[in-house]
Short mmCIF file of C-alpha atoms in Angstrom, two decimals:
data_model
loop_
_atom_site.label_atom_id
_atom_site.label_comp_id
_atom_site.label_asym_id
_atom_site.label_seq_id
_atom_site.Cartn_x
_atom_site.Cartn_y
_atom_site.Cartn_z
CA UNK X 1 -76.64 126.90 54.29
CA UNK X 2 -76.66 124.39 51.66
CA UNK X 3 -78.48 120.79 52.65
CA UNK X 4 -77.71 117.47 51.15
CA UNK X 5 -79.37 113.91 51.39
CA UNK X 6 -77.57 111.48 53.27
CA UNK X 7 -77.59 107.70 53.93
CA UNK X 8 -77.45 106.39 57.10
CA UNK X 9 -74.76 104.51 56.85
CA UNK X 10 -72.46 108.00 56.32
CA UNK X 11 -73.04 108.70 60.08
CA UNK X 12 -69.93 107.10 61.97
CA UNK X 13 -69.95 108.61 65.79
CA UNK X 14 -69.76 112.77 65.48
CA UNK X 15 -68.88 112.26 61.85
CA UNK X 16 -70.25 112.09 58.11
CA UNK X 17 -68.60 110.85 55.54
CA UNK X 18 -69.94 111.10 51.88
CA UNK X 19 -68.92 109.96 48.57
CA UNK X 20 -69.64 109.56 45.28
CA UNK X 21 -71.28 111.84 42.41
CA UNK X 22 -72.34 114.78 45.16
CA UNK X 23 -68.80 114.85 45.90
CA UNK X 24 -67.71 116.64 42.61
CA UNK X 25 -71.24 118.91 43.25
CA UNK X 26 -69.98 119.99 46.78
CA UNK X 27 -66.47 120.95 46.29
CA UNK X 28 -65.83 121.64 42.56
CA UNK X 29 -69.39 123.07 41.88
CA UNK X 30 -70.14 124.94 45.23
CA UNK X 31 -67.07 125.44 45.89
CA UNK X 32 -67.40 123.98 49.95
CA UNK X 33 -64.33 124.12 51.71
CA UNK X 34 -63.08 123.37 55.29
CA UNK X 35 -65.04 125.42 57.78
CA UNK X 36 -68.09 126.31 56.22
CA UNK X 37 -71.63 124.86 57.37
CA UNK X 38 -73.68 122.39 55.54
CA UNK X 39 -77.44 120.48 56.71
CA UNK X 40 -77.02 116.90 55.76
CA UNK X 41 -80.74 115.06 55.50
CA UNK X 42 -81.02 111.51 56.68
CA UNK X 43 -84.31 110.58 55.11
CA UNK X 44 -85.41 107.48 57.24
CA UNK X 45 -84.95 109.05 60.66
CA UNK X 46 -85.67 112.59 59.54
CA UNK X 47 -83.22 113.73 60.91
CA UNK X 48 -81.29 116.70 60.33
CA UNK X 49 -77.57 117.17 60.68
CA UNK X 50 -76.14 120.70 61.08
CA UNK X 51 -72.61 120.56 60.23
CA UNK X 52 -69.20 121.81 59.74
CA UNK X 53 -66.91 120.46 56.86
CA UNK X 54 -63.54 118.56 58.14
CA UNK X 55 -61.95 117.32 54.99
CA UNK X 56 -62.95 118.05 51.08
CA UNK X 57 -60.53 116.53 48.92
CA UNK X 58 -61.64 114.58 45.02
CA UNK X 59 -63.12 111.44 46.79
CA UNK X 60 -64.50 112.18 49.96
CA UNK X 61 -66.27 115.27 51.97
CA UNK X 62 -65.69 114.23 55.50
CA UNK X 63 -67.92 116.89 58.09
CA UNK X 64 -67.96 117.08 62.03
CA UNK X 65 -71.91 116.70 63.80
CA UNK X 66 -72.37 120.24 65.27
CA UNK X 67 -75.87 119.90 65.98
CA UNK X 68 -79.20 117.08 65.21
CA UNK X 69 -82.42 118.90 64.55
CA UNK X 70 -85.57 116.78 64.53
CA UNK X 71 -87.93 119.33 63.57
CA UNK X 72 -90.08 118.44 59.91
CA UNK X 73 -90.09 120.82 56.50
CA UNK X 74 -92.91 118.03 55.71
CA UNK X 75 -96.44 118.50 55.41
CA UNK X 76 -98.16 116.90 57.69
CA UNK X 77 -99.98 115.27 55.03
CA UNK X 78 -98.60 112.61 52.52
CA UNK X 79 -99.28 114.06 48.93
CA UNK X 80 -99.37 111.67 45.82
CA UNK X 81 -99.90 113.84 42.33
CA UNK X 82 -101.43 111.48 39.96
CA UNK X 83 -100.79 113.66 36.89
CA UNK X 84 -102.32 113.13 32.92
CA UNK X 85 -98.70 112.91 31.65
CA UNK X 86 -98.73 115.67 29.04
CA UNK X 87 -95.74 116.57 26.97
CA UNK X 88 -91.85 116.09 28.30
CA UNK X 89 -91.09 119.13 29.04
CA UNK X 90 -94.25 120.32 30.85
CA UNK X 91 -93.81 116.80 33.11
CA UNK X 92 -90.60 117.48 34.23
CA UNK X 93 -91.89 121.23 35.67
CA UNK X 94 -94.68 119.69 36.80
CA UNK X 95 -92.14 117.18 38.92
CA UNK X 96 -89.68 120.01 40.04
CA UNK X 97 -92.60 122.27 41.35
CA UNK X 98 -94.97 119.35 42.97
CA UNK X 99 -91.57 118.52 45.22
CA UNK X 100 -91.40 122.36 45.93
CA UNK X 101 -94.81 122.69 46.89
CA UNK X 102 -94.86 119.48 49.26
CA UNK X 103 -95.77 116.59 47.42
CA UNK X 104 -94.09 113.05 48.05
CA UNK X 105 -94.65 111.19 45.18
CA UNK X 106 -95.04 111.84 41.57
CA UNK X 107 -96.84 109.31 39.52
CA UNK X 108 -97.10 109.76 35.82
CA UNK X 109 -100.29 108.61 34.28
CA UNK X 110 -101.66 107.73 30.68
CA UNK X 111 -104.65 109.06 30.27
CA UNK X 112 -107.15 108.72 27.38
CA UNK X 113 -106.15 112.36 26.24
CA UNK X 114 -102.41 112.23 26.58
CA UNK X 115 -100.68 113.41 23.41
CA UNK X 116 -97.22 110.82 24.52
CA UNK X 117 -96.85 107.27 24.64
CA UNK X 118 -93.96 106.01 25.90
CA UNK X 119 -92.27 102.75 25.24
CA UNK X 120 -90.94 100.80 27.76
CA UNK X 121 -87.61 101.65 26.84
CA UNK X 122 -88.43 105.08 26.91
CA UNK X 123 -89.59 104.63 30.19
CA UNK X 124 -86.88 103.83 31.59
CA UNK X 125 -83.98 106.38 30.40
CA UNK X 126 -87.11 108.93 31.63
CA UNK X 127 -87.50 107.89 34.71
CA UNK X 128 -83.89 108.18 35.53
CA UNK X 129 -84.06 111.51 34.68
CA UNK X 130 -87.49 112.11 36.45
CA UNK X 131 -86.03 110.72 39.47
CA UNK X 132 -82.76 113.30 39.47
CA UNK X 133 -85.21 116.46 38.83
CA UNK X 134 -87.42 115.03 41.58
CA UNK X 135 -83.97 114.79 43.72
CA UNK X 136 -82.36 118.41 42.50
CA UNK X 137 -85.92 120.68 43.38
CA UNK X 138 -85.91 117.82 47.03
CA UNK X 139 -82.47 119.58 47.73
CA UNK X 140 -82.99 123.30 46.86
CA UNK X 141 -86.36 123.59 48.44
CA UNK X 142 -84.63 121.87 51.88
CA UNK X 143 -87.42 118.67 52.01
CA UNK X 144 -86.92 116.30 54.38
CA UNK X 145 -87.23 113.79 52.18
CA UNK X 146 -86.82 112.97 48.33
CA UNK X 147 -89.88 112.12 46.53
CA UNK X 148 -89.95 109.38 44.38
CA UNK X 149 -91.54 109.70 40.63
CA UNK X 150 -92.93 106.12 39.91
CA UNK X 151 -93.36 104.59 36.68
CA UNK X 152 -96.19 105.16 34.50
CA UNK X 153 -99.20 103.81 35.52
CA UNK X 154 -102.85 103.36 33.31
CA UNK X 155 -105.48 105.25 34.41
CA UNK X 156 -107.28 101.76 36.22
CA UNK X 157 -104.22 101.10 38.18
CA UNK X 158 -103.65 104.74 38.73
CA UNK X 159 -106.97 104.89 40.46
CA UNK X 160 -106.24 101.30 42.37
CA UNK X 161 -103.70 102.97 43.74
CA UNK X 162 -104.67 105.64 44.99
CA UNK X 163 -107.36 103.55 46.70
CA UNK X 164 -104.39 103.15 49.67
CA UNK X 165 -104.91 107.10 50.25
CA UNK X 166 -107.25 108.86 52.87
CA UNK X 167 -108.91 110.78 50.60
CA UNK X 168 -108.74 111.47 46.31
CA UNK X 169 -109.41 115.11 44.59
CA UNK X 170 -109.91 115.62 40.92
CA UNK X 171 -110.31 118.90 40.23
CA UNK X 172 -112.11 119.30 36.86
CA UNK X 173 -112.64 122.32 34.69
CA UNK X 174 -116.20 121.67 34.32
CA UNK X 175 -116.86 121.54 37.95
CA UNK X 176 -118.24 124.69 40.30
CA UNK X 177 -118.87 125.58 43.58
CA UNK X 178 -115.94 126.98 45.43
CA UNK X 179 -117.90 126.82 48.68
CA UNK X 180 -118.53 122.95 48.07
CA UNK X 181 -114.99 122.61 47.40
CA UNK X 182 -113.95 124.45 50.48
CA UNK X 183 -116.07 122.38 52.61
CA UNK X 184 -114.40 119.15 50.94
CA UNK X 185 -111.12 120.21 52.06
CA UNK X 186 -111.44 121.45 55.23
CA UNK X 187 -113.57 118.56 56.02
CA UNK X 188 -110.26 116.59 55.37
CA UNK X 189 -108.18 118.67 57.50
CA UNK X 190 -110.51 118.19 60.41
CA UNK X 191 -111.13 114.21 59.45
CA UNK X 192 -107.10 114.39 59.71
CA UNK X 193 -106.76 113.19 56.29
CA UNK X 194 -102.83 111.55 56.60
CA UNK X 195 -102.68 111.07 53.02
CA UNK X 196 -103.88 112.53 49.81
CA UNK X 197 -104.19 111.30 46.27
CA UNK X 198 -104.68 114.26 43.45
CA UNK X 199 -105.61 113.44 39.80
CA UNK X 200 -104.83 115.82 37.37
CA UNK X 201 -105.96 115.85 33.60
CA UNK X 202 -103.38 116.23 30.65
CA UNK X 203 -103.45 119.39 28.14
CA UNK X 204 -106.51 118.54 26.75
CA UNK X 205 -108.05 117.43 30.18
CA UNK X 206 -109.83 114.61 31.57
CA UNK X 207 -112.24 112.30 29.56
CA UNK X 208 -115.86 112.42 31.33
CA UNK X 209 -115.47 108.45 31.89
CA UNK X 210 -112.17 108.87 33.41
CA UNK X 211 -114.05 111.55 36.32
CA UNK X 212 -116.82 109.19 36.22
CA UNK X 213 -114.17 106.54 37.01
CA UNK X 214 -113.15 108.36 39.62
CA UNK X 215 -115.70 109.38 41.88
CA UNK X 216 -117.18 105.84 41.40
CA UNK X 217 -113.61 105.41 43.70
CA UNK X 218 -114.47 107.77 45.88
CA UNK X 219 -112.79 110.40 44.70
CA UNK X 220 -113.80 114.31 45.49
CA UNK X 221 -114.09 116.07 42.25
CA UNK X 222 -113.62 119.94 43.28
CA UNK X 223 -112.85 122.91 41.52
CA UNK X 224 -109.60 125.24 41.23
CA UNK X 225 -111.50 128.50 40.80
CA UNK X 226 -113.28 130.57 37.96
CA UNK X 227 -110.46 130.75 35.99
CA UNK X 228 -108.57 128.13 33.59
CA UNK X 229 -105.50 126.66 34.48
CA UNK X 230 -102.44 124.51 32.18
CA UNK X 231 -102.06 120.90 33.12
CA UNK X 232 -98.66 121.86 34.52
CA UNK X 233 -100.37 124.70 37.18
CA UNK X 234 -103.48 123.01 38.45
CA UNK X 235 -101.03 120.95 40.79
CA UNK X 236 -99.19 123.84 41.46
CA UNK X 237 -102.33 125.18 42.58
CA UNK X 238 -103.57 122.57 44.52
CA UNK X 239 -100.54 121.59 46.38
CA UNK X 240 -100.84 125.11 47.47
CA UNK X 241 -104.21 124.84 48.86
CA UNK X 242 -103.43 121.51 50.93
CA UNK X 243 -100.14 123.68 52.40
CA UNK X 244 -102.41 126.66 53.12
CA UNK X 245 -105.06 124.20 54.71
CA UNK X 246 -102.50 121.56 56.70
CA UNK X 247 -99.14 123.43 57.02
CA UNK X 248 -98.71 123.68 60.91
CA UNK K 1 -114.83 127.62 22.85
CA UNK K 2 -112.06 129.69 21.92
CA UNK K 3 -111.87 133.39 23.54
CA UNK K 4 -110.57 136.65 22.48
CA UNK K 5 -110.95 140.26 23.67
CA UNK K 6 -112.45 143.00 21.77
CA UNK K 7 -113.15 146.66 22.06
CA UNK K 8 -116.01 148.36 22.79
CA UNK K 9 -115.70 150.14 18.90
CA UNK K 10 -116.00 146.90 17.18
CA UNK K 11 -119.62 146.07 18.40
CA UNK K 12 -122.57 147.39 15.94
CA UNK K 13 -126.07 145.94 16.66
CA UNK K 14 -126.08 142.41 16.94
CA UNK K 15 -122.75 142.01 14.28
CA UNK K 16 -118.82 141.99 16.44
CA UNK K 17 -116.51 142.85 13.37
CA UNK K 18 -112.76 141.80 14.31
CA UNK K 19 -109.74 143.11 12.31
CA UNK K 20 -106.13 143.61 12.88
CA UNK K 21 -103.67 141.07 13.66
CA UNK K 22 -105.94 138.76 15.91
CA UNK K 23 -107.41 138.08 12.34
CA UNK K 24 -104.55 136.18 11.02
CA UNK K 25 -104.35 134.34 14.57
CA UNK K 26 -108.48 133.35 14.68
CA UNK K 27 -108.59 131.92 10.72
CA UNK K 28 -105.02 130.78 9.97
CA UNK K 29 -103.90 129.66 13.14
CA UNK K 30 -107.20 128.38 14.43
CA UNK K 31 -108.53 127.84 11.11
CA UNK K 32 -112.25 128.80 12.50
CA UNK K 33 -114.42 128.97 9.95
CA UNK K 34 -118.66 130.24 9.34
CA UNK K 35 -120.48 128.49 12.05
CA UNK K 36 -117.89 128.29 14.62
CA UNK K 37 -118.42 129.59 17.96
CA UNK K 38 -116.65 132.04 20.01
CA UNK K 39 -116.30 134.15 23.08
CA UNK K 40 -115.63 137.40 22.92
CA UNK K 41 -115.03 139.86 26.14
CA UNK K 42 -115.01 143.33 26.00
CA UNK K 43 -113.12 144.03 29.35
CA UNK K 44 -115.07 147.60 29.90
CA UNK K 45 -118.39 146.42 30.66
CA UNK K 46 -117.13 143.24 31.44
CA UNK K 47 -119.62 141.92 29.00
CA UNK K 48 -118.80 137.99 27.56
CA UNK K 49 -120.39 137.83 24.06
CA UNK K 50 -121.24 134.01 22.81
CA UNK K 51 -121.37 134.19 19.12
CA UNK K 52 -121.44 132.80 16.06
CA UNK K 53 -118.96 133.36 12.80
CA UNK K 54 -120.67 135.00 9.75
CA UNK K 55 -117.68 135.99 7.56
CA UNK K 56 -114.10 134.64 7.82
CA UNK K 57 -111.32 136.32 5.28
CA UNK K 58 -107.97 137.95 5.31
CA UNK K 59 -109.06 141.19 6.48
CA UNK K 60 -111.56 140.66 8.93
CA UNK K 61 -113.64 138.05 10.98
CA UNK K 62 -117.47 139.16 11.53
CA UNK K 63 -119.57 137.29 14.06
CA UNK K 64 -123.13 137.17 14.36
CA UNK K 65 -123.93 137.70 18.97
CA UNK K 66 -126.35 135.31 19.82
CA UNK K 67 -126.14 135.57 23.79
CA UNK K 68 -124.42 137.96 26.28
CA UNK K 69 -123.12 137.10 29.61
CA UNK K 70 -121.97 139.19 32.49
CA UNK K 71 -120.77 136.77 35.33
CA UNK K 72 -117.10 137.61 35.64
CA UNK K 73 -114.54 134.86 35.75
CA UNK K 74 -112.81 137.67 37.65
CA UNK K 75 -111.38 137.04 41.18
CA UNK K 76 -113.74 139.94 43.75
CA UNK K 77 -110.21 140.91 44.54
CA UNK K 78 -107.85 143.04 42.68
CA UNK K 79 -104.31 141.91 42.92
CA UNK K 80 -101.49 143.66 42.00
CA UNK K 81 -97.43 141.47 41.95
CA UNK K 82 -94.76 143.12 42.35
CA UNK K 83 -92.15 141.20 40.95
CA UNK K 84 -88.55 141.12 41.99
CA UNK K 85 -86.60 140.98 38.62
CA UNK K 86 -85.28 137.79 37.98
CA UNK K 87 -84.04 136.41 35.02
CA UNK K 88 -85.47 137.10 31.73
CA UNK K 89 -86.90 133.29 31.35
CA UNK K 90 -88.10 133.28 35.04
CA UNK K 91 -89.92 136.79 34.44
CA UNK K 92 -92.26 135.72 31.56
CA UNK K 93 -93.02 132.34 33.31
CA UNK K 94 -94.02 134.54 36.31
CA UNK K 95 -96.29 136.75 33.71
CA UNK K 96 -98.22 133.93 32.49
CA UNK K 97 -98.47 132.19 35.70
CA UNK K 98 -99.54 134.84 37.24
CA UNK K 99 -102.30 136.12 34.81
CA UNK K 100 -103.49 132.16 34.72
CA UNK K 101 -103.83 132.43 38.59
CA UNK K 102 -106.01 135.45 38.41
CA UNK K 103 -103.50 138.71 39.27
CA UNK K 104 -105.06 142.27 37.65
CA UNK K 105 -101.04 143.32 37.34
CA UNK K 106 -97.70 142.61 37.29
CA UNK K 107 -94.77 145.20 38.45
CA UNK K 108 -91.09 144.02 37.58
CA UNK K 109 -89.41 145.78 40.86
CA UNK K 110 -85.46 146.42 40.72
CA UNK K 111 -84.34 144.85 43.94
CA UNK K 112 -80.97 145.15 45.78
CA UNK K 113 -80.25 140.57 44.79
CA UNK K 114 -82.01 141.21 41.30
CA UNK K 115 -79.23 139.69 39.23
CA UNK K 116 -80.53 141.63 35.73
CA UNK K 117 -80.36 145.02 34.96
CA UNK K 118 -82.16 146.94 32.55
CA UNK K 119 -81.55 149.94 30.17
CA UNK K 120 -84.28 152.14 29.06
CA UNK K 121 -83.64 150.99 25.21
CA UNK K 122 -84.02 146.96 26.18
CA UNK K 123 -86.85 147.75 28.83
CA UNK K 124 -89.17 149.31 25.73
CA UNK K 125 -88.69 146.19 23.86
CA UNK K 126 -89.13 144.09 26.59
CA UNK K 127 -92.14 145.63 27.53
CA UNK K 128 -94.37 144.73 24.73
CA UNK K 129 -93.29 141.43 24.97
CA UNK K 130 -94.42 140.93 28.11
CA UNK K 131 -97.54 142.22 27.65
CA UNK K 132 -97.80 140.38 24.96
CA UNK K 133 -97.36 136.91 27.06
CA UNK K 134 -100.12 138.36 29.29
CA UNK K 135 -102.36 138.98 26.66
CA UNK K 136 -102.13 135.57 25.61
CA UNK K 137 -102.08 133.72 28.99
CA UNK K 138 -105.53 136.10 29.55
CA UNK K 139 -107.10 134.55 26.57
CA UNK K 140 -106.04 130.99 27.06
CA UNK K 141 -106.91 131.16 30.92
CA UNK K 142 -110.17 132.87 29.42
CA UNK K 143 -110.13 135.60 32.29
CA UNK K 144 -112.49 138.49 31.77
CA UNK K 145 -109.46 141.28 31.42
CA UNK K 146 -105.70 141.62 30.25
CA UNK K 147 -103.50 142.34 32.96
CA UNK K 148 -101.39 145.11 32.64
CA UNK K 149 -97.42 144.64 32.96
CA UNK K 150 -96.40 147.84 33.28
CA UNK K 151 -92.59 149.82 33.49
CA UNK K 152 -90.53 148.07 35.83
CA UNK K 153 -90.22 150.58 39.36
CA UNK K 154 -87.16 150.64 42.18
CA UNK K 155 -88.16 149.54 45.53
CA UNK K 156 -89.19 152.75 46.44
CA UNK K 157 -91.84 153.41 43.63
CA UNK K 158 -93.11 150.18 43.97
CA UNK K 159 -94.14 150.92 47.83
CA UNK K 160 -95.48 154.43 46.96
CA UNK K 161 -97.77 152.03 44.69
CA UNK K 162 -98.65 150.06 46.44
CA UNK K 163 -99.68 152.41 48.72
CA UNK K 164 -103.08 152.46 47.31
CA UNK K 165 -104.30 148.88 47.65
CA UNK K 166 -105.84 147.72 50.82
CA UNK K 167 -103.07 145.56 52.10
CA UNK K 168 -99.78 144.47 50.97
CA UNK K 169 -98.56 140.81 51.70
CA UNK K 170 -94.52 140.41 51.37
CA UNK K 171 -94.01 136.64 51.88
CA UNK K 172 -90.52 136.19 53.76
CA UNK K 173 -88.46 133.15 54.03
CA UNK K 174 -87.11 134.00 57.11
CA UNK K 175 -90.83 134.65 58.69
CA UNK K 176 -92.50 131.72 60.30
CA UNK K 177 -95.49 131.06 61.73
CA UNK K 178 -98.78 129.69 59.44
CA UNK K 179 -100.94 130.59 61.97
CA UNK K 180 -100.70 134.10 62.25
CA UNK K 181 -100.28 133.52 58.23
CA UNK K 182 -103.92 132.19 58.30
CA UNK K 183 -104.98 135.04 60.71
CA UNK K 184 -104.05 137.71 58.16
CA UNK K 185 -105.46 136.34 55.12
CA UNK K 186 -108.50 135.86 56.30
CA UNK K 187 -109.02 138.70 58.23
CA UNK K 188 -108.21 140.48 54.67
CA UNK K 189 -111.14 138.40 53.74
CA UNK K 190 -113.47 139.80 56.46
CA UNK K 191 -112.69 143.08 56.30
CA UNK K 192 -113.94 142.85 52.29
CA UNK K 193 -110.14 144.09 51.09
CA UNK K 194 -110.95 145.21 47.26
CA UNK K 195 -106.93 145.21 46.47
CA UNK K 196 -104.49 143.93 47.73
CA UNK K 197 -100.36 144.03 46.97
CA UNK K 198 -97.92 141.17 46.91
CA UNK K 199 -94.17 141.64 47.14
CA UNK K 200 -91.62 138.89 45.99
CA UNK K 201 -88.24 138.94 46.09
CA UNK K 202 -85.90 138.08 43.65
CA UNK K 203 -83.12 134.48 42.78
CA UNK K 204 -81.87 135.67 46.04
CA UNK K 205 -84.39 136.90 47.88
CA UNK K 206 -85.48 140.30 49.50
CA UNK K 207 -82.56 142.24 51.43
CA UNK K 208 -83.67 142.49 54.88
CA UNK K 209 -83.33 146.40 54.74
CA UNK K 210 -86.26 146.26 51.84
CA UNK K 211 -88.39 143.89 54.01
CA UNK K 212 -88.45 146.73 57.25
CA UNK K 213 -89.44 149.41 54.36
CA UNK K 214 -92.47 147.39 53.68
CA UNK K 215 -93.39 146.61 57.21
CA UNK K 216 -92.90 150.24 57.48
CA UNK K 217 -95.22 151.00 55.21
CA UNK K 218 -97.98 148.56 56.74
CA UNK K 219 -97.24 145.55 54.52
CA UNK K 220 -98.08 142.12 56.42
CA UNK K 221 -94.86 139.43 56.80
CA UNK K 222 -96.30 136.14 55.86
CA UNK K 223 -94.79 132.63 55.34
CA UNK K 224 -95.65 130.57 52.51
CA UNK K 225 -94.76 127.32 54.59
CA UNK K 226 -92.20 125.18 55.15
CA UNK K 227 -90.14 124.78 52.53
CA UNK K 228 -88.33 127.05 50.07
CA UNK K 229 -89.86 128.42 46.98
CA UNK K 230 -88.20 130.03 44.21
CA UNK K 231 -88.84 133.11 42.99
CA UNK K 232 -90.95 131.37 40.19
CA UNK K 233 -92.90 129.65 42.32
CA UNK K 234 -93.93 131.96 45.14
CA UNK K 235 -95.72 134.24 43.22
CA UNK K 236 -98.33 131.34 42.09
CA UNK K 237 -98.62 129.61 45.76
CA UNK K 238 -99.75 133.39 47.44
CA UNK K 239 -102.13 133.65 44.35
CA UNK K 240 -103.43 130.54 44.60
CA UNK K 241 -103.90 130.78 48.44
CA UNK K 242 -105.75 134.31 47.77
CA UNK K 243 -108.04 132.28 45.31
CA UNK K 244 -108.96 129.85 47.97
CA UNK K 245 -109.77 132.55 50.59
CA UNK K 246 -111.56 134.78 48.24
CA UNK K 247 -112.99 133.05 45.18
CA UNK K 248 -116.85 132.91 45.16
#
């Protein structure tokens, strides 16, 4: 069954009503048509609505409430990936895969080894686009909620910011100890850790002063195993971890 | 330090003399030069050699060992993918994914949704590629082997294969239930399991007919959470989970 993000403001009594650009994506892309079974997303309530298409015409898909599920495809954990922006096309995976894996927001970061700059023109055209890949993976991998990629933060307000989370991790290629790092996290799982911040390091990794930087914050720095991983699968890899460890 | 593989023949006395193609790659590519250091493996004993360059031409690269090492980077478990065969672009991501996150092989499986056939003719060609992609995710992820990607299998081969490691995991979409997920891996943990088998399906997932073949067979029907991964994806969140839980 396909599932869509809806506003609340598309609920009126047993019926939804939605318009706009996911209109041509529903009936001229999928192909919906009257009968068949869609799960429409409201976001704020988390609620899910299981239902049955009415009307699909060019402006409108208008579908009858069959049933409301409350039940969560979230972690019980809020996940922010701080990630070392590295090169376009390695960001967006990095975006489509961190909303797979769980996370709910994205935050691009310049850090002292990051091969792009961006302008603030750049910027925004990119984060458009960020956004909609961050909105597409929300939709195929049936979240309960669309993550939002922020813009581009330094590395000092990147680290401010996180200082709102429960707990930071840095994993860092230089670190060891898997048992340490085991202990860290399931410390946080017991601690009941409600929200996360992860820092990962661009192509060419983190700068020492940036992990310095970072634990001075609090941060955990932990390792991801023996083995070396790309910018673009070390949050793969963690995110997969913290769904192992807090996934109920 | 930079890392490449050699074999066992190319070691005389203290000297490591490299030729062949790798050549072109380590002084043109590279550009390393006398002095440099480098890491070479020789994946039969296992053996990491640190040395130094002595002579860098066209024909050959000669390096003087100054230290040997024999911790492995190697996971303590062996861990053979079988692959549902998805599309050609999603296949080799899977390969070097999959190598980065520590798996011995990789078996492309014909499944009942794989979208791609292949003829003998293509399936030669394609077969050095791939290995090719593995040998080069081994050296960038510095891992102590090259994984093997061998002949893709039908459904049926590929469970007589697996037959031989000590458990086979087949992550389900339809299966809930982290608990009993937990309960598994780490009893595979406990009981010291030297090899274990994962099964993912394909764009559109496992037929439910080739999911009772493998239960048949003793394979374990595990979630990988809440939310959907694609076929892409799923192979590096059981991998990374099976680094967590076994990593030392």
């Amino acid at each position: 069954m396909d599932q869509f993000f809806i506003d609340a403001s598309c609920i009126k009594g047993d019926r939804i009503t939605i318009t706009g650009p996911e209109v041509n994506h529903m009936t001229n892309v999928l192909r919906l048509r009257r009968g068949e079974k869609v799960q429409l997303v409201e976001q704020t309530s988390g609620l899910t609505y299981i239902c049955s298409i009415d009307v699909a015409d060019a402006e409108s898909v208008v579908c009858i409430i069959d049933d409301v599920q409350s039940e969560s495809r979230e972690l019980p954990v809020k996940i922010t990936l701080y990630q070392g922006l590295p090169k376009s096309d390695k960001f967006e995976f990095v975006i489509q895969k961190a909303v797979e894996m769980g996370a709910c927001r994205i935050v691009p970061v310049a850090m002292k080894r990051s091969v792009v700059k961006l302008s603030a023109e750049r910027t925004d055209k990119k984060l458009a686009r960020w956004n909609a890949i961050a909105a597409s993976a929300a939709t195929q991998s049936k979240r309960g909620m669309v993550p939002e990629v922020s813009a581009p933060m330094t590395y000092d307000e990147a680290v401010q910011d996180a200082a709102g989370c429960d707990a930071i991790l840095l994993p860092y290629e230089l670190e060891t100890g898997m048992e340490e790092t085991r202990r860290i996290l399931t410390s946080l799982k017991e601690s009941q850790a409600g929200s996360i911040g992860i820092f990962i390091g661009p192509e060419g990794g983190f700068d020492v002063s940036e992990v310095e930087r970072a634990a001075e914050a609090g941060a955990h720095i932990i390792t991801l195993g023996n083995r070396i991983l790309r910018t673009e699968t070390a949050p793969v890899a963690i995110l997969a971890w913290l769904t192992y460890i807090f996934e109920e």
